[in-house]
C-alpha cells in the first residue's frame, strides 16, 4: 500500500484514521481539521486518486510521479508544491546519496510523497503529534517540520565531507601526492550536494515572505527562520568546500611536481655518481693494463733483444712495470680520479 | 513549397485549410478564429507575402530570413517575435547540433519558420489539435507548445553530455591521462549549448510576466512555468557540466604529471641498475684480467728468470693466478660490487 | 579642411550645402531643418568654431580633441555626446585595430568627428540620404545610423577572431603544442575589443530609454533595438572567446606536459636499450677474452709444463678455449644477455 | 558561576549590583534603567532562568546554548539576537582561533553570553562605565561597544596574516620553492576568518538601518558607521589576501617547475660530460692497446718469421708501436676526442 | 608649522590671509566667504584646534590623525569627510607609492590634510585662484579640484604599469621564461592600486547624487562627471591589467614547461648519441681485439703445433688476422654500428 499513514487532526490532535481517502475527505469537511496523508512511491492511479480528492494540479502530479525533480517551490492556486532533496553521506564510498520528497500543502491538507527511504517522515509526524500546539497552527506546521527534518539531515553530510577533506589534506601533505582523483570525485559530490541543498535558501526565504503575507503564526515564522539559518550555513559550508577542494587540486599538482623534482635530483645524482665510477674503473684499468704492454714487449721473439740477455733484465722489467703503474696511480690520484 | 501547413482554428478545432494566404486571411476575419502557418526555409518573397498579410515588422522579417540569430524574444507592437535554438546531440562526433525556429505570434495568428529539420513542429501541431481546449486558449498555446517541444528536446542533449563526461572520467582515471583534447572540445560544445539554452530562462520568465499582464488563461501560465522549470534545470546542468569539465582539465594535467613521475621513476631505476651492471661487469673484468698479467710476465723471454726453471714454477703460477682472482672476488663481494 | 561635409536637411532631404559654418547656422534657423557636419581630426580652433556655433560643452570638446576616450554616452543639457570605438581585424598580424568617432547630437544638429579612417561615415550619410523618411525622423536617425555602422563593423572582427581560434585549435591538436604566445596575444586583443564593444550594450540601452522618454518615433526605437541585438551578440561572442582562449591556454599547458611525457618515454627507452647494449657487449667481450687467458697460460715459458709436451696438447687447448667460450655463450644466452 | 557581572544602569551610571536575577528584574522596573548581565558558558538551566525573566525566544536561547553559530543578527519581537565570532591570530601555528559571543538586546536589557575567553567583555564594560553619556544612550550603546571590541580585535589578525604572507613571499622568492603546503593552509585560515568577519558588513549595515529607523541617537549611529568602516576594511583585506595566496600558489607551482629546469639542465650537462669522458677514455685505450697487437704478433712462435732474425727487428718493432700510438694520438686529437 | 596655507575667499577671490585660526573664523563670519585651510601632518593638538573652530566630528578627526584609511566618503551632519589615496609609480622599483589626503568640507570651509608629499595641493589652490568663477561656486569647487588632481595623478601610474606589462611580455616571449616573480609582484602592486583607485568610482557617483540633490551649480556637476569618467577609465584599465597579469602567469608556467621540453629533448639526444658512441667504440674494440686472440694462440709454447712449422704459417696467420678484422668490420658496417 503506497499510503503509509492517513490521519485527520483537529486543533493539533489526531482525531481520525480514516480507512479510505473518501472518508478522509468527509471527515475533513465535518470536523474542520486538517488531513495529512503520507505516501511512498505511489503509482499513477494511486496518486491520481488523491489528486482528484484534493484538486491537485496535473503538472505537479506529473512531477511527483516522475520524480528526479530539482528542489523547488511552486504555487498552483492555493496549493503549494514543494520538492526537497534530502541527502545522506556514504562515508565508505565518499558519495552523497540523495532522496526526494514532495509536499502538496493546501489550506486543510498536506500530502507528503516520498521517493526514497529518506527522510524519515514517521519521525516528523511523531514530533508534531507530540506538539499539538504546533500542529494546531495549520498545515504550514507540517511544511515547516518536513523542511526542518531535511535541512537537519544535511548536517551529517557537511560533517562527513569536512572529515574527508581533512583526510585528503593529511594524505596530501603526508607524502601521498597522488590524490587528484579523490579530490575531483569529492568535489563532484559537493557539487551534486549543492544542487540539492543550495536552492533551499531561496525556497525558505520565499516561504518566509508567504508566511508573513498570509499572517501565519509568528512562532512558525521564527521556526522557519531557524530552518533558513541552517540552510544558509549548509550552503556556506558547501561553497567553502568547493574552494578548499579547488585549492587542494592545485596544491596537489604542485606537490606532484615537487615530487618530480626529488625524483629528478635522485636521477641527477645517480647519473653523476655513475660518471665518477666510470672514471675510477677506467683509471684502474689503465693501471692494470700498462704493465701488460711491457710483458708483451719482452714476450716478443726477436733474436736481437739485448735486455733479454741482461742478468738483471727480468727484475728491471718488473721494476719498470711497478714504476709505470705507480706513476699512473699517483697521476690519477692527483687528478682526483681515484 | 515553403508553406508546410496552413490552417484556421476556431475554438481549438481546425475549420479550414485555405489553399492560399489570401484565403487564410479572409477566413480568419470571417470566422474570428486563429491562423497557424508553418513555413520551412522561405525565401524573401515567400516570407514577405506572409509579412504583408499579417503586418510583420521588416526588422523581424530580416532576422527570420537571415537566420543565425541568438535566442531572443522581441515585441513589435502587438506581435511577438521569438527565436529558439533547438539542439540535438550527435553522440559519435560528441557535438551538439543546433536548429533554429522563429515564431511570429499575433492576437489571431502564429507563423512558425523553421531553418532546420528540428524541431518537429508537425508533432507540436498534432498535439495541439488533439487538445482543442488547450488550442482554444489562443495563439499563446501555440507559443507554449513550441517552447515545450524545444526545451524537452534539450533533455537528451543533457543526457548525452553527462554520458560523455562519465566516459571521460572513466578514461581519465582508467589510466589514459591524455584526454585533454576531448575535454576541451566537449566544453566548447557545452558552451555553444549554453548559448542556445540559457537565454530561455529569461525569455520564458519574460513571457510569464506578459501572460500575467494580459490575463492569459491561468492553465497556460502554469504550463509555461513547467517549461521554465525544465529550462532552469537545463541551464543548471549545463553550468554544472562546465565546472566538471574545468575540473577534469586540471585533474588531467595533474595526472599527466603523475604519469611523468612514474616514467621518471622508471628512468631513475633503469639508470641506477645500469650503474650496478657497470660495477659488476668491471669487477668481473678485473677478476679475469689480473691472471693475464701473470701469464704476460711468465711469457717474457728473459734469459735469467729463476721461476721458469723451478720444477713447481708452473703450478705455483697457476696458484698465484687463482689466489689473485679469488682475492679480488672476495674483495669485490665484500664491497657489494658482485 | 577638417570639415568633410556640411549639409542642412529639411524633412529628410538635403536642401543646402553651406560653404561656411555661419551660413549653416543661418540656414538652419531659416528652414527649421537639421544640420549634419562631418569633421576629420579637427584642431582646437576648428572644433572650437563649431562648438561656439552650436554651444557644445567645453568638457565634451576637450574629449573630442584629445581622443583616446572610452566608449561612452554623456548628456550636456540638451546635447548628447557619444564616443564610439569602431574596430577592424588585421588578420595577418592577428590584431584588432581601433578607430574612434565622436557624435554631438542636439535637437537640430549632429556633428560627427572622426579620429581615424574608420568608420566610413560617407556611406552612412549616403544611406540616410537615400532614406529621406528615416532622416526626417530627426537627428536621432543620424545617431542610430552611426551606431548601426559601427556595430555592424564588429561582425567581421568576431568572424576573424573565431577563425583564428579555430586555427589555434587545429595547430594545438595537430601536434604543435607551443602556441601559448599566440593564445595569450589573441586573448589580449579580445580584451581590447571587449573594452571597445561591450560598453555599447549599456549605451544603446540607455539611448533606448531616452528615445522612449522623449517619444522618438517608434520605428527608430525598433531600429535601435536591432542595434542592441547585434551589440549583445557581439559582447556574448567576445566573452565566449575569452573563455575558449583561457581553456586553450590550460589545454596547451597540458599538451606541453604530454609531449614531455613522450620525450621522457623516448629517453627512458633509449636509456634502457643502452643498458641492454652494455650487457651484450660485455658478454661478447667475456666470450672473446676467456680463451685469451688460456693462450696466455700456455704462452708462459716455464720449463716444466707437462701439457706443452703432450702430442694432443695444442688441439686440447683449442678445444678448451672453444668449450670455455661456448659455455659462456650458453650461460649468457640463458640469462638473456645475448 | 556563569553570571560574571550583573548590573543596573540609570542614565549611564551603575546604580545596582543585584545579587540575583529576580532582584535585577525588580530594580529595573523600579528605576527605569537598563540591565546588563554578562554570562560565561551558561548551562541550560542558568540561561533558561535569564530567558524566563527577560522573555528571550527559545530558538535564540537554543542557539546560545549550542554555540557554533555563524555570525548573524536576528530579531525576535523587540529583542535583537546577535552572534559574533571574535578572532585572534596564533602566529607560531599560523592559525586563526575563533571565539563566540552572543548578545540579546532588549529595550532595557543586554545579555552577553561568552563561549570563549575572547572577547574581553570586562574591558568593554569598563569603557562604557567610564563614558556615562554613551551608556546613557541605551542598550544600543552596549551592542555598539561589543561590536567595536570584536571588530577592533580583527586588526591584529589582519596584521598577522599580512606578516605571514610577506614571509611566504620571501621564502618563495628566496629559493625555497616548496611552500605550497604553507600557502594552502594559510588560505584555509583566511577563508575561516572571512566566514567570521565578512558577515559583519551586512550585520552592521542592517543595524545602521535599524538605528536610523528607531531614531537611536545620531552619535551612536556615527560610531556604528565607524565600526562598519573597520569591518569593510577587514573584509577587503581578507579578500585581498585570498587573491594574493592564490597567486602565490600558482607562482609557487611555476617556480617548482623552474627549479626542475635547473635540475634538468644539470642532468643534461652531467650526461654530456660523461659522453666526453667515455670518448676520451676509449681513445686512450686504443692508443695503449694498438702496440699490444704488435707485441702479440712478434710473440708468436712461427719458425719462419723473417723480422725476428733482423738485427734491427726489435728497435723497428718498438718504432712501429710508437708510430702507431703517435698516429692514433694525432688522429684523435684532430677529431677533438682528447 | 603644520598649517601650510590659510585663506578666505569671497566670490572666488582671495581676500584675507589670516595669521591665526581665530581670525580666519572671524573673517569668515564678517565677509560671508569661504575658508580653505591646508595642513600637513598635523599633530593631535593642531588638528583639534581646527576641529574645535569648525565643529569637525571626533571620529573623522581620529581618522585624519591616524591616517592609513581606505578611500571613503562620510557625512557628519553638514560636513563631508573625504579620504583619498593619490598614487605615483616608481618605475625603477616597479612599485606604486601611495599618499593620503583628507578633506573636510562644510558649507563655508574646506580643510585639506595631507599625510604625504603627494598630491600637490599648492597647484590645486593656484588653479582655483586663477579661476575665480569656479571657486565662486563654493567649497564643492575645492572638493572637485582635489579629486581632479588625485584622479589625474593616476594616469601616469596606469601608463607605467602598462609599460612594465609590455616589458614583461617582451621578456617572456623573448626567451626569458623565468619572470614569474616579476609578474606576481606587479600584480600585487596593481591590487594595491585598485584598493586606492577603484573606490573613487562609487565615491564620485555618490558625490554626483549629492551635488544634484543640493543643486550645486551644473558646471560643477559636469566637471565632477569628467572626474568620474577618468576614475572609471582608471578602474577599467587596472582591472584589465589584473587579467593580463594572470594570463601572463599561466603563460609563463607553460613556457617554463616548454623550455623543459627543449632541455629534455637535448638530454634525449645526448643520451642517444652516447649510445651510438658506445656501439662504435665497442665495435672497434672487437676489430682490434680479434687478431690478438690469434697472436695469443700462436704464441703458445706447445711442442706439437703443426702450423708453426709451415713455411707460410706466419703470413697465413697475418692473413687470418686481417680477414677476421675485415670480416668484423664489414659485419659491423652492415649493421650500422660503424
Ligand atoms: Mg536546480
Ligand atoms: Mg570516491
Ligand atoms: Mg571518509
Ligand atoms: Mg584540516
Ligand atoms: Mg550558513
Ligand atoms: Mg555560516
Ligand atoms: Mg563566495
Ligand atoms: Mg546570445
Ligand atoms: Mg569531439
Ligand atoms: Mg559518447
Ligand atoms: Mg560519473
Ligand atoms: Mg534545474
Ligand atoms: Mg545556474
Ligand atoms: Mg571603459
Ligand atoms: Mg599576434
Ligand atoms: Mg588568421
Ligand atoms: Mg573549431
Ligand atoms: Mg549575442
Ligand atoms: Mg610540469
Ligand atoms: Mg600552518
Ligand atoms: Mg608568522
Ligand atoms: Mg610583501
Ligand atoms: Mg557566512
Ligand atoms: Mg577596507
Ligand atoms: Mg576599501
Ligand atoms: Mg618589483
Ligand atoms: Mg619599468
Ligand atoms: Mg604589448
Ligand atoms: Mg575607462
Ligand atoms: Mg571594470
Ligand atoms: Mg615536468
PDB file of N, CA and C in Angstrom, chain B residues 113-153:
ATOM      1  N   UNK B 113       8.545  29.569 -38.451  1.00  0.00           N
ATOM      2  CA  UNK B 113       9.513  29.457 -39.543  1.00  0.00           C
ATOM      3  C   UNK B 113      10.655  28.575 -39.079  1.00  0.00           C
ATOM      4  N   UNK B 114      10.805  27.436 -39.734  1.00  0.00           N
ATOM      5  CA  UNK B 114      11.882  26.540 -39.380  1.00  0.00           C
ATOM      6  C   UNK B 114      13.071  26.763 -40.308  1.00  0.00           C
ATOM      7  N   UNK B 115      14.303  26.653 -39.799  1.00  0.00           N
ATOM      8  CA  UNK B 115      15.503  26.754 -40.630  1.00  0.00           C
ATOM      9  C   UNK B 115      16.267  25.444 -40.666  1.00  0.00           C
ATOM     10  N   UNK B 116      15.749  24.443 -39.947  1.00  0.00           N
ATOM     11  CA  UNK B 116      16.430  23.151 -39.919  1.00  0.00           C
ATOM     12  C   UNK B 116      15.358  22.086 -39.719  1.00  0.00           C
ATOM     13  N   UNK B 117      15.749  20.808 -39.864  1.00  0.00           N
ATOM     14  CA  UNK B 117      14.783  19.730 -39.668  1.00  0.00           C
ATOM     15  C   UNK B 117      14.134  19.856 -38.302  1.00  0.00           C
ATOM     16  N   UNK B 118      14.968  19.995 -37.292  1.00  0.00           N
ATOM     17  CA  UNK B 118      14.473  20.118 -35.921  1.00  0.00           C
ATOM     18  C   UNK B 118      13.972  21.530 -35.689  1.00  0.00           C
ATOM     19  N   UNK B 119      12.956  21.789 -34.836  1.00  0.00           N
ATOM     20  CA  UNK B 119      12.196  20.784 -34.112  1.00  0.00           C
ATOM     21  C   UNK B 119      11.047  20.260 -34.964  1.00  0.00           C
ATOM     22  N   UNK B 120      10.451  19.165 -34.555  1.00  0.00           N
ATOM     23  CA  UNK B 120       9.352  18.545 -35.301  1.00  0.00           C
ATOM     24  C   UNK B 120       8.049  19.275 -34.989  1.00  0.00           C
ATOM     25  N   UNK B 121       7.798  20.341 -35.751  1.00  0.00           N
ATOM     26  CA  UNK B 121       6.616  21.153 -35.461  1.00  0.00           C
ATOM     27  C   UNK B 121       5.327  20.431 -35.860  1.00  0.00           C
ATOM     28  N   UNK B 122       5.443  19.434 -36.763  1.00  0.00           N
ATOM     29  CA  UNK B 122       4.267  18.626 -37.102  1.00  0.00           C
ATOM     30  C   UNK B 122       3.734  17.931 -35.865  1.00  0.00           C
ATOM     31  N   UNK B 123       4.646  17.429 -35.061  1.00  0.00           N
ATOM     32  CA  UNK B 123       4.226  16.760 -33.815  1.00  0.00           C
ATOM     33  C   UNK B 123       3.569  17.758 -32.869  1.00  0.00           C
ATOM     34  N   UNK B 124       4.116  18.987 -32.829  1.00  0.00           N
ATOM     35  CA  UNK B 124       3.531  20.013 -31.962  1.00  0.00           C
ATOM     36  C   UNK B 124       2.092  20.301 -32.405  1.00  0.00           C
ATOM     37  N   UNK B 125       1.907  20.448 -33.718  1.00  0.00           N
ATOM     38  CA  UNK B 125       0.564  20.751 -34.232  1.00  0.00           C
ATOM     39  C   UNK B 125      -0.402  19.624 -33.897  1.00  0.00           C
ATOM     40  N   UNK B 126       0.075  18.381 -34.094  1.00  0.00           N
ATOM     41  CA  UNK B 126      -0.774  17.228 -33.797  1.00  0.00           C
ATOM     42  C   UNK B 126      -1.199  17.230 -32.327  1.00  0.00           C
ATOM     43  N   UNK B 127      -0.209  17.502 -31.458  1.00  0.00           N
ATOM     44  CA  UNK B 127      -0.517  17.516 -30.024  1.00  0.00           C
ATOM     45  C   UNK B 127      -1.593  18.550 -29.714  1.00  0.00           C
ATOM     46  N   UNK B 128      -1.491  19.732 -30.322  1.00  0.00           N
ATOM     47  CA  UNK B 128      -2.461  20.793 -30.036  1.00  0.00           C
ATOM     48  C   UNK B 128      -3.814  20.437 -30.618  1.00  0.00           C
ATOM     49  N   UNK B 129      -3.812  19.847 -31.837  1.00  0.00           N
ATOM     50  CA  UNK B 129      -5.108  19.511 -32.445  1.00  0.00           C
ATOM     51  C   UNK B 129      -5.806  18.427 -31.637  1.00  0.00           C
ATOM     52  N   UNK B 130      -5.038  17.626 -30.910  1.00  0.00           N
ATOM     53  CA  UNK B 130      -5.655  16.610 -30.054  1.00  0.00           C
ATOM     54  C   UNK B 130      -6.083  17.193 -28.703  1.00  0.00           C
ATOM     55  N   UNK B 131      -5.725  18.425 -28.446  1.00  0.00           N
ATOM     56  CA  UNK B 131      -6.121  19.101 -27.204  1.00  0.00           C
ATOM     57  C   UNK B 131      -6.864  20.385 -27.541  1.00  0.00           C
ATOM     58  N   UNK B 132      -8.061  20.283 -28.099  1.00  0.00           N
ATOM     59  CA  UNK B 132      -8.752  21.500 -28.563  1.00  0.00           C
ATOM     60  C   UNK B 132      -8.925  22.525 -27.446  1.00  0.00           C
ATOM     61  N   UNK B 133      -9.139  22.056 -26.195  1.00  0.00           N
ATOM     62  CA  UNK B 133      -9.316  23.037 -25.113  1.00  0.00           C
ATOM     63  C   UNK B 133      -8.058  23.880 -24.944  1.00  0.00           C
ATOM     64  N   UNK B 134      -6.925  23.253 -25.090  1.00  0.00           N
ATOM     65  CA  UNK B 134      -5.666  23.996 -24.965  1.00  0.00           C
ATOM     66  C   UNK B 134      -5.531  25.007 -26.109  1.00  0.00           C
ATOM     67  N   UNK B 135      -5.755  24.534 -27.327  1.00  0.00           N
ATOM     68  CA  UNK B 135      -5.604  25.396 -28.505  1.00  0.00           C
ATOM     69  C   UNK B 135      -6.627  26.529 -28.474  1.00  0.00           C
ATOM     70  N   UNK B 136      -7.799  26.238 -27.863  1.00  0.00           N
ATOM     71  CA  UNK B 136      -8.838  27.262 -27.788  1.00  0.00           C
ATOM     72  C   UNK B 136      -8.413  28.442 -26.916  1.00  0.00           C
ATOM     73  N   UNK B 137      -7.357  28.284 -26.151  1.00  0.00           N
ATOM     74  CA  UNK B 137      -6.933  29.380 -25.277  1.00  0.00           C
ATOM     75  C   UNK B 137      -6.224  30.495 -26.055  1.00  0.00           C
ATOM     76  N   UNK B 138      -5.961  30.258 -27.338  1.00  0.00           N
ATOM     77  CA  UNK B 138      -5.389  31.338 -28.141  1.00  0.00           C
ATOM     78  C   UNK B 138      -4.022  30.993 -28.715  1.00  0.00           C
ATOM     79  N   UNK B 139      -3.461  31.960 -29.431  1.00  0.00           N
ATOM     80  CA  UNK B 139      -2.171  31.718 -30.086  1.00  0.00           C
ATOM     81  C   UNK B 139      -1.061  31.507 -29.070  1.00  0.00           C
ATOM     82  N   UNK B 140      -1.260  31.983 -27.825  1.00  0.00           N
ATOM     83  CA  UNK B 140      -0.248  31.740 -26.779  1.00  0.00           C
ATOM     84  C   UNK B 140      -0.052  30.239 -26.564  1.00  0.00           C
ATOM     85  N   UNK B 141      -1.120  29.449 -26.816  1.00  0.00           N
ATOM     86  CA  UNK B 141      -0.985  27.997 -26.659  1.00  0.00           C
ATOM     87  C   UNK B 141       0.031  27.453 -27.659  1.00  0.00           C
ATOM     88  N   UNK B 142       0.016  28.036 -28.869  1.00  0.00           N
ATOM     89  CA  UNK B 142       0.990  27.580 -29.884  1.00  0.00           C
ATOM     90  C   UNK B 142       2.408  27.947 -29.443  1.00  0.00           C
ATOM     91  N   UNK B 143       2.548  29.177 -28.972  1.00  0.00           N
ATOM     92  CA  UNK B 143       3.860  29.616 -28.484  1.00  0.00           C
ATOM     93  C   UNK B 143       4.357  28.669 -27.397  1.00  0.00           C
ATOM     94  N   UNK B 144       3.479  28.388 -26.444  1.00  0.00           N
ATOM     95  CA  UNK B 144       3.854  27.478 -25.358  1.00  0.00           C
ATOM     96  C   UNK B 144       4.275  26.122 -25.905  1.00  0.00           C
ATOM     97  N   UNK B 145       3.496  25.583 -26.839  1.00  0.00           N
ATOM     98  CA  UNK B 145       3.755  24.214 -27.294  1.00  0.00           C
ATOM     99  C   UNK B 145       5.085  24.130 -28.039  1.00  0.00           C
ATOM    100  N   UNK B 146       5.416  25.182 -28.804  1.00  0.00           N
ATOM    101  CA  UNK B 146       6.708  25.171 -29.494  1.00  0.00           C
ATOM    102  C   UNK B 146       7.844  25.232 -28.474  1.00  0.00           C
ATOM    103  N   UNK B 147       7.709  26.131 -27.497  1.00  0.00           N
ATOM    104  CA  UNK B 147       8.719  26.232 -26.440  1.00  0.00           C
ATOM    105  C   UNK B 147       8.887  24.896 -25.729  1.00  0.00           C
ATOM    106  N   UNK B 148       7.765  24.254 -25.411  1.00  0.00           N
ATOM    107  CA  UNK B 148       7.811  22.987 -24.694  1.00  0.00           C
ATOM    108  C   UNK B 148       8.568  21.947 -25.513  1.00  0.00           C
ATOM    109  N   UNK B 149       8.285  21.909 -26.817  1.00  0.00           N
ATOM    110  CA  UNK B 149       8.965  20.952 -27.694  1.00  0.00           C
ATOM    111  C   UNK B 149      10.482  21.201 -27.688  1.00  0.00           C
ATOM    112  N   UNK B 150      10.847  22.477 -27.809  1.00  0.00           N
ATOM    113  CA  UNK B 150      12.277  22.799 -27.882  1.00  0.00           C
ATOM    114  C   UNK B 150      12.971  22.459 -26.561  1.00  0.00           C
ATOM    115  N   UNK B 151      12.367  22.869 -25.448  1.00  0.00           N
ATOM    116  CA  UNK B 151      13.001  22.656 -24.149  1.00  0.00           C
ATOM    117  C   UNK B 151      13.052  21.162 -23.818  1.00  0.00           C
ATOM    118  N   UNK B 152      11.976  20.417 -24.136  1.00  0.00           N
ATOM    119  CA  UNK B 152      12.026  18.967 -23.909  1.00  0.00           C
ATOM    120  C   UNK B 152      13.137  18.338 -24.743  1.00  0.00           C
ATOM    121  N   UNK B 153      13.399  18.933 -25.906  1.00  0.00           N
ATOM    122  CA  UNK B 153      14.463  18.405 -26.766  1.00  0.00           C
ATOM    123  C   UNK B 153      15.853  18.595 -26.182  1.00  0.00           C
TER     124      UNK B 153
END
